[in-house]
Structure formats: structure tokens, C-alpha cells
Amino acid sequence: MRTSTFLNFLFLLIYKHKSKHIAISLISILIVFLISSVLFISSSIQKEVFQTLDAQSDFVVQKINSGKIVNTPNYWIDDFRDINGISNIQERVYGQYFFEPSKKYFTIVGIDLFEEATNKNINLLLKKLNISEFLSKDSMIIGNGVNEVFKKFHYFDDYSFKLHNREVKKVSIFKSLPKDANIIANDLIIMDIFLAKKILNIQEDESTDIVLNVPNELEQSNIKIELILKHLDIRVIQKDDIKKAYENLYNYKGGIFLILFIIVMITFGLILYQRYTMISSSDKKEIGILRAVGWSIKDVIKLKISETFIIAFISFLIGVIIAYIYVYFLNAPILSNIFLGFGNLENRVSYTPNIDFSTIITLFLFFIIPFISAVLIPTWKIAVIEPSESMK
Amino acid sequence: MIKITNLNKVFNQNTKKEFYALKDINIKIQTSSCVILKGVSGSGKSTLLSILGALSKPSSGDVIIHEDSIAKLPDLHSSAFRARNLGFIFQSYNLFNELNVEENISIPLVPLGFNQKEINEKVEFALKLANIEHKKDETVSNLSGGEKQRTAIARALVNNPDIILCDEPTANLDSVNSLKFIDVMRKLKELNKTIIIATHDPIFDNLDFVDDIINIKDGYILE
């Protein structure tokens, strides 16, 4: 069989049978779009979260009182300094602030502007910051989500925080963070540590928790034990544990992604099963006619596989392209909320393209093999029966 | 020459529903002759035609066409045999309704390795022979019964086969179109084609170009 003639006929048949292919193509595009979108979102979130985590300290230490996390006394910092192998030990101040007008929570983070922060992202921010100007009055840097809420309630230049003693503290808005920091910093308010303590009602000699680094990775487990031995009412969180937790949450092989995958794959399986069982009488007759006019079983199967492959490939390609546009250009409306949560502030994140091609190829194979099998098996079954029977 | 020897076709063999469609058939059909297989519905004439066309295999016996036995040919060979030597005209036309006349006629040529130019030439020739040239761009679903029949004839002729097999070709045609069909068959006979027509239509009874009428009843040939 001459390839050019075969291809001419193949594309002619696909074009003429377009109404027959349209339903399965649309469903396939939708399924590929959903799975690809989930993959793109998960890999982008994972990249962003891991980049953020990489910038964090190796250990977080908190105080536990009657099973509750309470403020950590700062004298613990001196206690921990005695342990060999610890560096960059610092207090951290953060907490949630309820913004009554919109019934939303903001996260206030206090930073010590005169010490090198353990968090690389905050260090970067501090380098770009004109500290004298920032400290000339009580100022704050706000996340994009906070900025939107403030604007909505006409707080363009400053906002007065309510304190525990019913007084208010006016803080001016210094600047807002760029939108590309939205995944992690949408609801953040960054301010001087002492101001943050005042607003969050944390005593001057206390902090929310203490962070520290252990440069020698091999020593980390030993130091964790030493930290616990220093104080009995202590909770030590290692960065690797947080990483593992996020990995389980956002990896496509785990958590909600796995559930989504299973649901989509079951749906896809059902559609293919329907296609398998519904090879219509017109398909049967078509195969019979081809066989009667001299096409061999091999020719017929080649035609049907090629036809199915082209339909599946085009559907896959369209699905992936739409998913790419949906996630990276439109920032995944609706689906994004499923992964980032509907709660609190509306988060308009922008995802950075981070495509794992091996995953795309795996997805392609998982899609194409069942798709072709669902057509190949019934086609072969029809093709091997006598043409006089299949034309009836 | 076509030689059929001791041919039997049994459906549901060795079951309670065992049914003999053809019993001990022995026929010789000369090259370039026109033969009518005549019989009522269910007599076995269509079954015999499909065995002659290598569309189904006999339960026993042999069919020799051009000195080659086609009864037990494997698929690849029987397909190649059909593609090069046979042209079929079916009662229900068996056309692709979504394709146009020209596209339908080209289908048998696709597996034969011709290039597009050769295909176009052969299709053009078949269109003229079947007198359907004026409808070549028309979609089959828009054609009348007679036009569909002529498209089916053109498709059967496009690979220039030696043998034309027709299964109840006039069953869906009015008398005018039936006569037109007979004219085409006469033309084909003049081109030295071997024509075998399975029919129960009396219109074929006294045609001058028909060489033999074989009567079939309940799977037997009536002498």
C-alpha cells in the first residue's frame, strides 16, 4: 500500500466521519485538559512551595503548654546557643489578625530589620528596602490580597490596627508585594518585629517561635534530640518533615491529586468501555465493505489504528494546550481554588511554568494505549469474521 | 475458467442448529461467460456467490478460479485475490454514504499501491463505463437508487477485474433502472468479463447475452 494514497484516504475518512468523532474527541479533550491542568498546577505549587521552604530555617522550635502552642520565651535562644553546630538562631513573630470589615484573616509577620534574617526571601526583601525610610514611621509591606481588601475599604495609605487594650495603632502602607509572590504571600503583612509584637499582643521577651539552622545535615537528628532535652515543653519541627508533608499534599501521586486522578481515570475507562462495546453497526458494515473490495485484515486494522491515533493525538494535544493556557495565562480560575483553598482572602496567583515532560509522556501513553485498544480489539474481532457476515 | 467441485457450506456445524446452505455443488463456468444463479430467497445463491468471491469459506469442497484454489486461501491472499480479480455489486450497494461517488469508487485501489494520478485515471475510466461521471462529486447519501447502483458498478469495475459478481442487483431498482443495469452488463460482456448474477428477478430470464442459468433450490442445483 502506498503511504501517500493511504494517508489521503485516512484523512478523507476522518474528515467525513467528523460528526462520529466529535463526541469522543470533546470528552477526551476535557479529560486531558483536567489532568494536565492538575499536573501543571501541582508542579507549579510544588516548585513554589519548595523554593519557599528551601529559604526557611532548618528547625522551628515552639513552646507547648498543656498541649497548646504558646509564645516562646526568648531566653531559650541563649539556652540553645550552647549546643554545638547551631547557627542563625532567631526569634520569629507572626500571627493572624482578624480584619473585621471583610471578616478575613491577615497574617502579620514581624522582622528584625537590623539582623540578617534566616529566611532568604526576607533577606532579599530587606536588601531592596530603604530601612531608614521604612522605620521613619510605623510602616508595613502588604501582600497583594491584603492590598485588594484594604483598597476595597478605602485604606489606601494606612490602617489602624486594634490592640488588645482597645487602643489603635496606625500603620502606614509602605508598599505591596509583587503578584508573583501570591501563592505564599497573598495574605501577608510584613512589619518591624516590635510593632508586630505590639499588634499581636506578644510580650517583648517572647516570640511566636524560634528558628535555627544546622549547616551539617548529618548532625540534624542529634541536634533535634539535644533541643528536646533542653526543655521538656518543647516542640521541634524539622524542615524536611514539612517538605514531606507538602510533598504528600501536592505530589500528583498523593493526596487530593491522586483522588482526582482516580476519578478522571475511572471516567475515562467508562467512556472507553462504552466505545469498546458500542462499535456501531455502521462501523461493522464499513469494515465488511473494505474487506469485500480487497482490503486485508492488516489494512483495515492499520486504517482504524491510524484513525484512532490521530483523533487521540489531536485531542491530547488540544487538551494539553488548553490546560497550558488555562493555568499559565489565565491562572487557573476555579481549579486553583480547589488547591489553594476557598477560605480567607481571594488569591489571584500567577503560576510559573514548570512542566515535567516525563509526566506528560506518561500521561500520553496512559491515554493513548487504552484509547487505541478500545478500538483495536473490536475492530480486529469484526475484521476476522467473514466479510459477507459483517456487511449484513 | 471457474470450477466448483463437491462444495458444501454448513452453518452451526455439529450443533442442533446445523444447517446445510449448499449441498454437493459442482459447476463449471467458462471465462467471459454470463451466468445467472437463480433461486428464491434462502435457496443458497448468495452464499454460493460469497464463496465464489472469497468472502466466505466453504465447509468442504473446492473452488478453482484461473487454476488457483481460493477455498482455503489465508486472509492476505484472499484479499489480494479479491482486489485484483473480482468486482462486487451488492443488493444494498454497500457504499460509504458520507463519501462522494469518486471517493467511493477509489476505495478498492487504495491497498493496491497505485499513486494518486493512477487512481484518478482509473476512477475516471470507471465513472464513464458506469455512466455516473456527471455525479462524481455528489455525496452518496444524496443519490437515487439507480445512481447508487451505477456507483457500485463503477466501484466494481475500477480495478479492471476479470470477474463481476452481482448479488440481487435489481432488487432495489425500478424497471427503468433495471434495464439500464442490464445494458451495462451487456457492455461488460462485450469487454469479455465473466459475469455471475445471483437473482430471482425474471427480467434476466431471456437475455441474449446470458450463457447459462443455474437454478438453485434448498442448497441443491436443479438439473
XYZ file of C-alpha atoms in Angstrom:
615
model
C 0.000 0.000 0.000
C 1.382 3.411 -0.995
C 1.696 5.638 2.075
C 0.578 8.865 0.383
C -2.577 7.206 -1.025
C -3.299 5.597 2.329
C -2.880 8.925 4.160
C -5.108 10.689 1.632
C -7.834 8.153 2.274
C -7.238 8.200 6.030
C -7.637 11.972 6.343
C -10.598 11.928 3.965
C -12.306 9.331 6.187
C -11.519 11.290 9.389
C -12.896 14.460 7.819
C -16.055 12.766 6.542
C -16.603 10.967 9.866
C -16.084 14.134 11.900
C -19.545 14.026 13.413
C -18.822 10.483 14.634
C -15.529 11.547 16.234
C -16.624 14.833 17.739
C -18.212 13.452 20.936
C -15.291 11.202 21.926
C -12.838 13.967 20.968
C -14.577 16.539 23.165
C -14.703 14.165 26.132
C -11.046 13.253 25.594
C -10.021 16.912 25.351
C -11.877 17.628 28.603
C -10.227 14.708 30.405
C -6.726 15.567 29.152
C -7.354 19.222 29.979
C -8.383 18.367 33.554
C -5.475 16.006 34.205
C -2.929 18.319 32.550
C -4.253 21.339 34.456
C -3.946 19.439 37.735
C -0.412 18.389 36.785
C 0.603 21.912 35.796
C -0.918 23.442 38.946
C 0.578 20.791 41.228
C 4.061 21.081 39.753
C 3.944 24.884 39.918
C 2.698 24.917 43.506
C 5.231 22.278 44.456
C 8.050 24.294 42.887
C 6.902 27.487 44.617
C 6.399 25.813 47.998
C 9.748 24.040 47.848
C 11.533 27.219 46.832
C 9.932 28.913 49.833
C 10.791 26.016 52.120
C 14.365 25.989 50.884
C 14.607 29.576 52.014
C 13.380 28.652 55.514
C 15.450 27.705 58.563
C 16.264 24.061 59.243
C 14.402 23.927 62.580
C 11.430 25.643 64.164
C 11.111 25.446 67.941
C 7.826 26.146 69.738
C 6.711 26.014 73.364
C 3.887 23.699 74.352
C 1.760 24.338 77.409
C -0.959 21.804 78.322
C -0.898 20.576 74.741
C -1.352 24.082 73.334
C 1.234 26.054 71.387
C 2.024 29.227 73.353
C 4.510 32.057 72.890
C 8.131 31.005 73.244
C 10.341 32.758 75.815
C 13.367 34.444 74.268
C 15.774 33.164 76.954
C 15.535 29.811 75.177
C 17.687 31.368 72.436
C 20.594 31.644 74.882
C 19.983 28.080 76.078
C 20.186 26.767 72.520
C 23.306 28.756 71.695
C 25.213 26.333 73.996
C 24.528 23.484 71.575
C 27.374 22.977 69.112
C 26.506 23.057 65.416
C 23.669 25.574 65.632
C 23.799 28.827 63.693
C 21.489 31.742 62.803
C 19.260 31.307 65.852
C 16.491 33.888 65.871
C 13.111 34.666 67.311
C 10.139 34.786 64.923
C 6.995 36.794 65.380
C 3.857 36.153 63.379
C 0.183 35.661 63.952
C -3.252 36.111 62.481
C -5.120 39.384 62.614
C -8.889 39.438 62.102
C -9.919 42.224 59.727
C -13.469 42.885 60.807
C -14.858 44.841 57.799
C -14.352 41.904 55.412
C -14.304 39.112 58.051
C -10.922 37.957 56.756
C -7.704 36.964 58.460
C -4.345 38.521 57.595
C -1.019 37.042 58.622
C 1.234 39.544 60.340
C 4.968 38.764 60.196
C 7.426 40.751 62.279
C 11.017 41.014 61.057
C 14.124 42.283 62.788
C 15.421 44.834 60.305
C 18.888 45.038 61.842
C 19.683 41.344 61.922
C 20.299 39.102 58.969
C 17.147 37.066 58.642
C 17.274 33.277 58.457
C 14.702 33.422 55.678
C 16.386 34.075 52.311
C 13.230 35.633 50.838
C 13.017 38.167 53.660
C 16.747 38.870 53.257
C 16.129 39.641 49.601
C 13.271 41.917 50.558
C 15.397 43.719 53.161
C 18.195 44.316 50.655
C 15.809 46.183 48.375
C 14.231 48.071 51.286
C 15.152 51.586 52.323
C 15.192 50.793 56.060
C 15.505 54.356 57.347
C 12.511 55.401 55.295
C 10.605 52.268 56.360
C 11.298 52.953 60.039
C 10.717 56.721 59.891
C 7.154 55.918 60.856
C 5.272 52.693 61.643
C 5.091 51.019 58.238
C 4.096 47.725 56.688
C 4.617 45.829 53.433
C 1.465 44.027 52.372
C 0.641 41.048 50.160
C -1.459 41.530 47.073
C -4.608 40.023 48.635
C -4.349 42.347 51.643
C -3.830 45.296 49.315
C -7.045 44.465 47.432
C -9.049 44.207 50.654
C -7.611 47.458 52.010
C -8.431 49.254 48.766
C -11.966 47.909 48.864
C -12.461 49.590 52.237
C -10.620 52.743 51.172
C -7.491 52.180 53.206
C -5.105 53.495 50.610
C -2.306 54.943 52.748
C -2.624 53.477 56.231
C -4.667 51.270 58.501
C -5.277 51.447 62.249
C -4.887 48.062 63.937
C -6.935 47.371 67.052
C -4.774 46.447 70.034
C -5.644 44.173 72.977
C -6.123 47.178 75.283
C -8.757 48.721 72.971
C -6.307 51.299 71.697
C -5.484 51.547 67.993
C -2.142 51.586 66.210
C -1.943 53.419 62.925
C 0.445 51.808 60.439
C 1.161 53.262 57.014
C 1.270 51.112 53.909
C 4.851 51.250 52.630
C 4.360 49.103 49.515
C 2.697 45.917 48.327
C 4.427 42.691 47.307
C 4.524 41.679 43.617
C 1.766 39.422 42.307
C 4.168 36.573 41.538
C 4.565 36.106 45.309
C 0.823 35.468 45.676
C 0.945 31.697 46.228
C 2.752 32.170 49.547
C 2.407 35.871 50.387
C -1.123 36.848 49.383
C -2.361 37.446 52.935
C 0.942 38.657 54.451
C 1.602 41.894 56.324
C 5.294 42.400 56.995
C 6.349 44.944 59.627
C 9.031 45.677 62.189
C 9.237 42.980 64.874
C 8.453 45.283 67.795
C 5.426 46.728 66.052
C 4.211 43.222 65.220
C 4.589 42.167 68.878
C 2.532 45.142 69.929
C -0.302 44.395 67.495
C -0.281 40.639 68.180
C -0.014 41.163 71.955
C 3.267 39.302 72.354
C 5.484 40.324 75.306
C 8.828 41.919 74.397
C 10.764 38.974 75.874
C 8.667 36.416 73.965
C 8.231 35.362 70.364
C 5.898 33.124 68.365
C 8.651 30.604 67.831
C 12.389 30.298 67.441
C 14.173 29.275 64.240
C 17.685 27.969 63.821
C 19.956 26.428 61.225
C 22.108 23.336 61.431
C 24.553 23.533 58.487
C 25.784 19.943 58.918
C 22.903 17.798 57.708
C 24.349 14.683 59.347
C 24.065 16.374 62.739
C 20.448 17.403 62.400
C 18.937 14.351 64.098
C 21.357 14.612 67.034
C 20.661 18.311 67.469
C 16.934 17.652 67.411
C 17.404 15.332 70.407
C 19.581 17.898 72.187
C 16.953 20.595 71.667
C 14.254 18.358 73.152
C 16.473 17.541 76.109
C 16.946 21.242 76.885
C 13.268 21.839 77.584
C 10.580 19.267 78.133
C 7.721 21.521 76.985
C 9.155 21.888 73.508
C 8.030 21.078 70.004
C 10.743 20.803 67.336
C 9.737 20.874 63.674
C 12.325 19.931 61.084
C 12.186 21.479 57.574
C 12.402 18.015 55.975
C 9.216 16.945 57.806
C 7.357 19.967 56.407
C 8.736 19.174 52.957
C 7.476 15.603 53.197
C 4.054 16.811 54.308
C 3.848 19.196 51.339
C 5.150 16.523 49.025
C 2.326 14.241 50.102
C -0.197 17.036 49.706
C 0.867 18.424 46.337
C 2.550 15.496 44.609
C 0.428 14.124 41.783
C 0.912 10.627 43.191
C -0.637 11.560 46.523
C -3.349 13.441 48.352
C -6.189 15.123 46.506
C -4.317 14.776 43.217
C -4.450 11.019 43.463
C -8.180 11.123 44.189
C -8.726 13.442 41.220
C -6.638 11.200 39.001
C -8.570 8.123 40.043
C -11.922 9.818 39.392
C -10.827 11.070 35.977
C -9.250 7.752 35.011
C -12.385 5.822 36.028
C -14.492 8.203 33.916
C -12.086 7.730 31.014
C -12.237 3.955 31.491
C -16.045 4.009 31.403
C -16.043 6.073 28.213
C -13.591 3.696 26.575
C -15.612 0.697 27.707
C -18.669 2.288 26.134
C -16.700 2.850 22.923
C -15.474 -0.743 23.077
C -18.978 -2.143 23.373
C -20.587 0.367 21.041
C -18.601 -0.247 17.846
C -21.669 0.504 15.844
C -23.312 -1.477 13.100
C -22.124 1.195 10.641
C -18.521 0.533 11.725
C -19.155 -3.179 11.292
C -20.585 -2.660 7.810
C -17.755 -0.298 6.890
C -15.143 -2.914 7.807
C -17.132 -5.539 5.861
C -17.204 -3.332 2.734
C -13.477 -2.631 2.922
C -12.758 -6.348 3.264
C -15.125 -7.167 0.373
C -13.425 -4.749 -2.023
C -9.997 -6.201 -1.354
C -8.659 -4.705 1.880
C -6.864 -7.284 4.051
C -7.394 -7.584 7.824
C -3.976 -5.913 8.227
C -5.011 -2.984 6.006
C -8.292 -2.492 7.893
C -6.591 -2.599 11.314
C -3.892 -0.198 10.080
C -6.599 2.207 8.923
C -8.559 2.018 12.190
C -5.465 2.341 14.416
C -4.220 5.319 12.393
C -7.667 6.941 12.512
C -7.921 6.423 16.289
C -4.325 7.514 16.896
C -4.834 10.763 15.003
C -8.085 11.514 16.859
C -6.496 10.674 20.221
C -3.281 12.584 19.474
C -5.095 15.717 18.330
C -7.440 15.523 21.353
C -4.429 15.097 23.660
C -2.563 17.990 22.075
C -5.580 20.305 22.243
C -6.243 19.252 25.860
C -2.642 19.995 26.899
C -2.537 23.321 25.033
C -5.836 24.481 26.580
C -4.571 23.387 30.020
C -1.336 25.360 29.463
C -3.277 28.497 28.536
C -5.757 27.941 31.387
C -3.053 27.524 34.050
C -0.224 29.777 32.899
C -2.098 32.548 31.095
C -5.472 32.591 32.870
C -4.062 31.460 36.246
C -6.462 28.521 36.549
C -9.712 30.112 37.756
C -11.960 27.766 39.848
C -9.493 24.834 39.802
C -6.910 26.995 41.521
C -9.260 27.490 44.487
C -9.555 23.724 44.926
C -5.820 23.513 45.525
C -5.195 26.767 47.325
C -8.438 26.783 49.306
C -11.534 28.964 49.115
C -11.028 30.269 52.626
C -9.869 33.668 53.741
C -8.579 36.028 51.044
C -9.306 35.601 47.399
C -5.955 34.578 45.994
C -5.164 35.595 42.418
C -1.985 33.634 41.925
C 0.117 33.528 38.806
C 1.742 30.183 38.139
C 5.278 29.892 36.841
C 5.578 27.312 34.030
C 7.206 24.197 35.422
C 6.469 21.299 33.092
C 7.702 17.808 33.745
C 7.881 16.279 30.256
C 8.309 12.726 31.524
C 4.949 13.081 33.299
C 3.351 14.427 30.107
C 4.715 11.470 28.113
C 3.494 9.029 30.783
C 0.079 10.686 30.660
C 0.115 10.439 26.849
C 0.861 6.703 26.986
C -1.759 6.084 29.679
C -4.241 7.938 27.486
C -3.355 6.609 24.056
C -2.895 2.890 24.817
C -6.383 2.293 26.296
C -7.868 4.590 23.652
C -6.386 2.587 20.780
C -7.101 -0.750 22.491
C -10.755 0.213 22.875
C -10.978 0.459 19.087
C -8.409 -2.110 18.030
C -9.923 -5.098 19.831
C -13.493 -4.782 18.454
C -12.115 -3.843 15.012
C -9.977 -6.952 14.957
C -12.952 -9.045 16.114
C -15.065 -7.706 13.236
C -12.275 -7.839 10.670
C -11.611 -11.545 11.207
C -15.205 -12.608 10.621
C -16.254 -13.285 7.039
C -16.985 -10.018 5.171
C -20.329 -11.413 3.995
C -21.342 -11.646 7.690
C -20.116 -8.202 8.764
C -21.883 -6.479 5.837
C -25.285 -7.856 6.881
C -12.478 -20.874 -16.019
C -14.248 -21.203 -12.668
C -14.604 -24.760 -11.382
C -16.586 -25.656 -8.273
C -16.207 -29.217 -7.023
C -18.183 -31.049 -4.292
C -18.895 -27.796 -2.495
C -20.748 -27.798 0.823
C -21.494 -24.957 3.198
C -22.817 -25.839 6.623
C -23.786 -23.308 9.274
C -23.688 -24.226 13.011
C -21.899 -27.459 12.163
C -22.189 -30.272 14.749
C -24.866 -28.450 16.741
C -28.620 -28.914 16.987
C -28.997 -25.916 14.658
C -26.842 -27.461 11.913
C -27.990 -26.161 8.545
C -26.786 -27.007 5.032
C -26.863 -23.834 2.897
C -25.150 -25.552 -0.048
C -25.010 -29.278 -0.741
C -22.606 -31.004 -3.113
C -22.364 -28.230 -5.687
C -20.454 -28.944 -8.899
C -20.342 -26.174 -11.528
C -18.060 -25.089 -14.367
C -18.269 -21.500 -15.606
C -16.380 -20.591 -18.757
C -14.257 -17.447 -18.919
C -16.079 -14.428 -20.432
C -19.485 -16.040 -19.996
C -22.523 -14.614 -18.243
C -24.224 -16.958 -15.781
C -27.391 -16.433 -13.765
C -27.718 -18.156 -10.373
C -31.455 -18.346 -9.976
C -33.484 -19.221 -6.947
C -35.875 -17.943 -4.333
C -34.774 -16.223 -1.145
C -32.820 -18.609 1.104
C -32.051 -21.030 -1.711
C -28.291 -20.567 -1.218
C -27.411 -18.479 -4.295
C -25.971 -15.556 -2.298
C -23.943 -17.990 -0.176
C -22.544 -19.528 -3.342
C -21.738 -16.068 -4.685
C -19.884 -15.078 -1.494
C -17.828 -18.300 -1.646
C -17.013 -17.581 -5.306
C -15.919 -14.110 -4.226
C -13.718 -15.431 -1.388
C -15.926 -13.528 1.056
C -16.650 -16.711 2.947
C -15.053 -20.125 3.080
C -16.773 -23.403 2.167
C -17.150 -26.148 4.772
C -15.821 -28.651 2.231
C -15.101 -28.880 -1.481
C -13.033 -26.656 -3.712
C -13.357 -23.523 -5.842
C -10.767 -23.067 -8.572
C -10.526 -19.735 -10.374
C -7.831 -19.257 -13.031
C -6.279 -22.536 -11.889
C -5.882 -21.288 -8.303
C -7.816 -22.820 -5.445
C -9.426 -19.987 -3.451
C -11.404 -22.134 -0.996
C -8.814 -22.186 1.760
C -6.721 -19.121 0.986
C -5.402 -17.230 4.042
C -6.702 -13.691 4.503
C -3.800 -11.824 2.947
C -4.002 -13.885 -0.253
C -7.787 -13.949 -0.497
C -7.857 -10.136 -0.034
C -5.247 -9.693 -2.756
C -7.212 -12.078 -4.975
C -10.424 -10.089 -4.453
C -8.660 -6.791 -5.045
C -7.115 -7.852 -8.371
C -9.619 -10.261 -9.920
C -13.109 -9.583 -8.603
C -15.666 -6.830 -8.710
C -18.742 -6.972 -6.456
C -22.140 -5.400 -6.936
C -24.325 -5.840 -3.867
C -28.103 -5.673 -3.489
C -27.848 -2.851 -0.907
C -24.963 -1.220 -2.831
C -22.725 -1.217 0.285
C -21.318 2.258 -0.322
C -19.851 4.743 2.167
C -22.719 7.210 2.437
C -20.554 10.089 3.767
C -18.146 9.933 0.813
C -18.852 11.201 -2.681
C -19.121 8.998 -5.775
C -15.496 9.461 -6.857
C -14.156 8.729 -3.358
C -16.272 5.572 -3.066
C -15.032 4.284 -6.401
C -11.383 4.797 -5.426
C -11.594 2.636 -2.264
C -10.608 -0.720 -3.871
C -7.488 0.928 -5.368
C -6.050 2.191 -2.058
C -4.407 -1.097 -0.982
C -3.162 -1.871 -4.499
C -0.203 0.528 -4.387
C -1.257 2.953 -7.129
C -0.272 6.601 -6.895
C -2.933 9.304 -6.794
C -2.582 10.087 -10.525
C -3.114 6.439 -11.486
C -6.082 6.231 -9.108
C -7.648 9.319 -10.664
C -7.263 7.882 -14.185
C -8.804 4.545 -13.230
C -11.679 6.195 -11.380
C -12.346 8.432 -14.397
C -12.494 5.375 -16.647
C -14.881 3.508 -14.310
C -17.121 6.579 -13.975
C -17.515 6.714 -17.768
C -18.100 2.979 -18.073
C -20.888 3.054 -15.472
C -22.280 6.311 -16.848
C -22.152 8.141 -13.496
C -19.470 10.689 -14.426
C -21.870 13.623 -14.028
C -22.432 12.776 -10.344
C -18.810 12.197 -9.373
C -18.720 14.972 -6.743
C -22.117 14.129 -5.274
C -22.290 12.609 -1.791
C -23.710 9.076 -1.978
C -26.451 9.825 0.546
C -27.891 12.330 -1.966
C -28.105 9.847 -4.845
C -31.141 7.965 -6.143
C -31.245 4.144 -6.049
C -30.244 3.886 -9.727
C -27.325 6.302 -9.247
C -26.151 4.356 -6.210
C -26.299 1.198 -8.299
C -24.170 2.786 -11.044
C -21.692 3.986 -8.393
C -21.487 0.411 -7.089
C -20.921 -0.816 -10.671
C -18.145 1.755 -11.194
C -16.511 0.654 -7.935
C -16.715 -2.980 -9.051
C -15.042 -2.103 -12.367
C -12.366 0.294 -11.162
C -9.692 -2.363 -10.624
C -10.482 -3.801 -14.093
C -11.431 -7.275 -12.752
C -11.970 -10.376 -14.908
C -14.969 -11.493 -12.888
C -18.017 -9.448 -11.877
C -20.233 -10.872 -9.113
C -23.688 -9.360 -8.651
C -25.941 -10.193 -5.697
C -29.619 -9.363 -6.372
C -28.546 -6.281 -8.363
C -32.053 -5.224 -9.408
C -33.852 -5.919 -6.128
C -33.927 -2.220 -5.162
C -34.363 -0.793 -8.671
C -37.396 0.184 -10.712
C -37.876 -1.335 -14.178
C -36.168 1.585 -15.990
C -33.058 1.363 -13.837
C -33.128 -2.451 -14.048
C -32.974 -2.202 -17.833
C -30.125 0.303 -17.576
C -28.286 -2.181 -15.371
C -28.803 -4.915 -17.958
C -27.340 -2.604 -20.632
C -24.220 -2.101 -18.509
C -23.896 -5.888 -18.055
C -24.211 -6.373 -21.807
C -21.426 -3.832 -22.311
C -19.253 -5.681 -19.772
C -19.911 -8.985 -21.525
C -18.637 -7.363 -24.716
C -15.493 -6.435 -22.789
C -15.012 -10.201 -22.148
C -15.757 -10.072 -18.426
C -17.042 -13.165 -16.661
C -20.342 -12.163 -15.059
C -22.171 -14.124 -12.378
C -25.508 -12.749 -11.216
C -27.432 -14.185 -8.270
C -31.073 -13.154 -8.675
C -34.686 -14.208 -8.568
C -35.751 -11.368 -10.900
C -37.433 -12.780 -14.077
C -36.035 -9.832 -16.061
C -32.848 -11.897 -16.542
C -34.690 -14.948 -17.945
C -34.448 -14.412 -21.675
C -31.461 -12.156 -22.186
C -29.440 -12.771 -25.340
C -26.034 -12.322 -23.641
C -26.746 -14.810 -20.828
C -24.907 -18.083 -21.467
C -26.305 -20.209 -18.663
C -28.964 -20.149 -15.937
C -28.274 -22.319 -12.888
C -31.330 -22.968 -10.745
C -30.710 -23.452 -7.040
C -33.213 -24.719 -4.505
C -32.583 -25.542 -0.843
C -28.836 -25.579 -1.443
C -29.002 -28.005 -4.368
C -28.512 -27.334 -8.044
C -31.600 -28.313 -10.026
C -30.744 -30.147 -13.246
